[in-house]
Coordinates of C-alpha atoms in Angstrom, one line a residue:
M196 CA 18.7 -0.5 -3.4
G197 CA 15.2 -1.7 -2.3
G198 CA 11.4 -2.4 -4.6
A199 CA 10.4 1.1 -3.6
A200 CA 13.4 2.8 -5.1
H201 CA 13.2 0.7 -7.9
S202 CA 10.0 1.9 -8.6
I203 CA 10.5 5.0 -7.9
E204 CA 12.8 5.1 -11.0
T205 CA 10.5 3.1 -13.0
A206 CA 7.9 5.8 -12.6
T207 CA 9.5 8.4 -12.6
G208 CA 12.6 8.2 -15.5
H209 CA 14.9 9.8 -13.1
S210 CA 17.4 7.1 -10.9
W211 CA 17.2 6.5 -7.2
R212 CA 21.1 8.1 -6.9
E213 CA 19.8 11.5 -8.6
W214 CA 16.9 11.4 -6.6
T215 CA 19.1 10.7 -2.9
E216 CA 22.2 13.5 -4.4
W217 CA 19.2 16.1 -5.1
L218 CA 17.5 15.8 -1.4
E219 CA 20.6 15.4 0.2
G220 CA 21.4 18.9 -1.5
Q221 CA 18.5 20.3 -0.5
G222 CA 19.3 19.3 3.2
A223 CA 16.7 16.4 3.5
S224 CA 18.0 14.6 6.7
T225 CA 17.3 17.5 8.9
L226 CA 13.8 18.0 7.6
T227 CA 10.6 16.3 9.0
H228 CA 8.7 13.9 6.6
S229 CA 5.9 16.7 5.6
E230 CA 8.8 18.8 4.9
L231 CA 10.4 16.1 2.7
A232 CA 7.8 15.2 1.0
R233 CA 6.5 18.6 0.0
L234 CA 10.3 19.0 -1.2
A235 CA 10.1 16.0 -3.8
L236 CA 6.6 17.1 -4.9
A237 CA 8.1 20.0 -5.9
R238 CA 11.2 18.7 -7.6
I239 CA 8.8 16.2 -9.5
R240 CA 7.0 19.4 -10.6
Q241 CA 10.1 21.0 -11.3
L242 CA 11.4 17.8 -13.7
E243 CA 7.5 18.3 -15.1
I244 CA 7.0 14.3 -14.3
E245 CA 3.2 14.3 -15.4
R246 CA 2.8 10.9 -16.4
H247 CA 4.7 7.5 -15.3
A248 CA 7.9 7.0 -17.4
V249 CA 7.2 3.5 -18.6
T250 CA 3.4 3.2 -18.5
G251 CA 2.6 6.5 -19.8
K252 CA -0.6 6.8 -17.3
P253 CA -1.5 10.2 -15.1
L254 CA 1.4 10.3 -12.8
N255 CA -0.1 10.5 -8.7
D256 CA 2.6 13.2 -7.7
G257 CA 1.6 13.3 -4.4
W258 CA 1.9 9.6 -3.6
W259 CA 5.0 9.7 -5.3
A260 CA 6.3 12.1 -3.4
Q261 CA 5.8 10.6 -0.2
T262 CA 6.9 7.1 -1.5
I263 CA 10.7 9.1 -2.2
A264 CA 10.2 10.7 1.0
I265 CA 9.4 7.2 3.0
D266 CA 12.0 5.2 1.2
Y267 CA 14.7 8.4 1.8
E268 CA 14.1 8.0 5.3
H269 CA 14.3 4.3 5.6
D270 CA 17.9 4.7 2.9
H271 CA 19.4 7.0 5.8
G272 CA 18.0 5.3 9.1
L273 CA 15.2 8.3 9.8
R274 CA 12.7 5.4 9.6
E275 CA 12.2 1.5 10.4
V276 CA 11.3 -0.6 7.8
G277 CA 7.6 -1.3 7.7
Q278 CA 6.7 2.4 9.9
G279 CA 4.6 4.9 8.3
H280 CA 5.2 8.7 8.3
L281 CA 3.2 9.1 11.3
G282 CA 5.5 7.0 13.2
T283 CA 3.4 4.0 13.2
F284 CA 3.9 0.5 11.6
A285 CA 1.8 -1.2 9.3
A286 CA 1.7 -5.1 8.0
S287 CA 0.2 -5.7 4.6
A288 CA -0.4 -8.6 2.9
S289 CA -2.1 -9.4 -1.1
K290 CA -3.7 -12.0 -3.5
T291 CA -4.8 -12.4 -6.9
L292 CA -7.9 -14.3 -7.7
H293 CA -9.6 -15.4 -10.6
A294 CA -13.1 -14.0 -10.3
P295 CA -14.3 -10.3 -10.7
L296 CA -14.5 -7.4 -7.9
D297 CA -18.0 -8.7 -6.7
E298 CA -17.2 -12.3 -6.8
T299 CA -13.8 -11.4 -5.1
L300 CA -15.8 -9.3 -2.0
R301 CA -18.3 -11.7 -1.4
A302 CA -16.0 -14.8 -0.9
W303 CA -14.0 -12.3 1.2
L304 CA -17.4 -11.5 2.9
D305 CA -17.5 -15.6 3.2
V306 CA -14.0 -15.8 5.0
M307 CA -14.6 -13.8 7.3
Q308 CA -18.2 -14.5 8.5
G309 CA -18.2 -15.1 12.4
I310 CA -14.4 -13.9 12.4
D311 CA -14.4 -11.2 15.2
A312 CA -10.9 -11.2 15.9
V313 CA -7.6 -11.4 14.0
D314 CA -4.2 -12.6 15.7
G315 CA -5.9 -12.6 18.8
V316 CA -7.1 -9.0 19.1
P317 CA -11.0 -8.6 18.7
F318 CA -12.9 -5.9 16.4
A319 CA -14.0 -2.7 18.0
E320 CA -16.8 -2.5 15.8
A321 CA -18.5 -4.3 13.1
P322 CA -16.3 -4.4 9.7
S323 CA -18.0 -1.8 6.8
T324 CA -18.1 -2.3 2.8
T325 CA -18.0 0.4 0.0
A326 CA -17.7 0.2 -3.0
T327 CA -16.8 2.2 -5.9
E328 CA -17.0 1.4 -9.8
K329 CA -13.4 0.3 -10.0
W330 CA -12.8 -0.8 -6.1
R331 CA -14.4 -2.7 -3.4
Y332 CA -13.0 -1.8 0.4
W333 CA -13.7 -3.7 3.6
R334 CA -12.5 -2.1 6.7
V335 CA -12.7 -2.8 10.1
S336 CA -10.9 -0.7 13.7
L337 CA -9.5 -3.4 16.6
A338 CA -9.8 -3.5 19.9
D339 CA -6.1 -2.4 20.5
G340 CA -6.5 1.1 18.6
T341 CA -5.1 -0.6 15.1
R342 CA -7.4 -0.6 11.7
A343 CA -7.0 -3.2 8.8
Q344 CA -8.6 -2.3 5.6
V345 CA -8.9 -4.7 2.5
D346 CA -8.8 -3.1 -1.1
I347 CA -10.1 -5.5 -4.1
S348 CA -8.9 -4.1 -7.5
S349 CA -8.9 -5.4 -11.0
K350 CA -5.8 -6.7 -12.4
A351 CA -5.2 -6.3 -16.0
V352 CA -5.7 -9.3 -18.3
P353 CA -5.5 -10.2 -22.2
E354 CA -8.9 -9.5 -24.0
G355 CA -10.5 -12.3 -23.9
A356 CA -8.9 -14.0 -20.6
S357 CA -11.0 -14.5 -17.3
A358 CA -11.3 -12.0 -14.7
K359 CA -8.9 -11.7 -11.9
S360 CA -8.9 -9.4 -9.1
V361 CA -6.0 -8.4 -6.3
V362 CA -7.0 -8.4 -2.5
S363 CA -4.8 -6.4 -0.9
V364 CA -4.6 -5.9 3.1
Q365 CA -3.0 -3.0 5.0
H366 CA -3.1 -3.7 9.1
S367 CA -2.4 0.0 10.0
K368 CA -1.1 2.0 13.4
L369 CA 0.8 -0.7 14.9
N370 CA 3.2 -0.1 17.8
S371 CA 6.5 -1.6 16.8
A372 CA 7.9 -3.4 13.7
E373 CA 7.6 -6.4 16.2
D374 CA 3.9 -6.6 15.5
I375 CA 4.5 -6.7 12.1
P376 CA 4.9 -10.5 11.2
P377 CA 2.4 -12.3 13.3
R378 CA -0.4 -9.5 11.8
K379 CA 1.2 -10.1 8.4
M380 CA 0.8 -14.1 8.9
A381 CA -3.0 -14.2 10.5
W382 CA -3.9 -11.9 7.3
K383 CA -2.1 -14.5 4.4
E384 CA -3.8 -17.1 6.1
L385 CA -7.1 -15.3 6.1
L386 CA -6.4 -14.4 2.0
A387 CA -5.3 -18.3 1.6
R388 CA -8.7 -19.2 2.5
L389 CA -10.4 -17.5 -0.4
E390 CA -9.2 -20.1 -2.7
D391 CA -12.2 -22.4 -0.8
F392 CA -14.8 -19.4 -2.0
T393 CA -13.5 -18.5 -5.7
K394 CA -14.4 -20.9 -8.7
E395 CA -11.1 -20.9 -11.0

């Protein structure tokens, strides 16, 4: 059982075996991704799963339905690891820093200052940044048709502890699984530079 399946069990309170057996009973192996996700969503609502089984927080049922569909497809050879629901692939990487959101965003902008390509692929346009109360975003499209997004969020810490932020990179629309390792390595190298721009 993969990490996604384990997280599905933790979130829904139902074992991955239960999910798999139920989906197979509905003919899941013959369904498209969209049909499979809709089926999973209907089941979540049928079971009245409205909150995360461990944290008690409201459950984003649409997101978990997509996760269930993708993991089922991985398990049954309907999708390669790293392949998204549109048939393309994505590389991801993340890093946790001892810094609040805005300081982390400034550090990321400092890291990317003067950089106009990743893994030898140039940016198709200037990167953009946006912000919400709880998130900071950095996005860029590349010349090969791929797209990268950096999400910065606060990490929960004990009361009185210094702030921490999580920087997550998602490089999407890759053409094949072979594209994932070099892109992942390139982003990890950039993430590693963040330490030089933030204080402990």
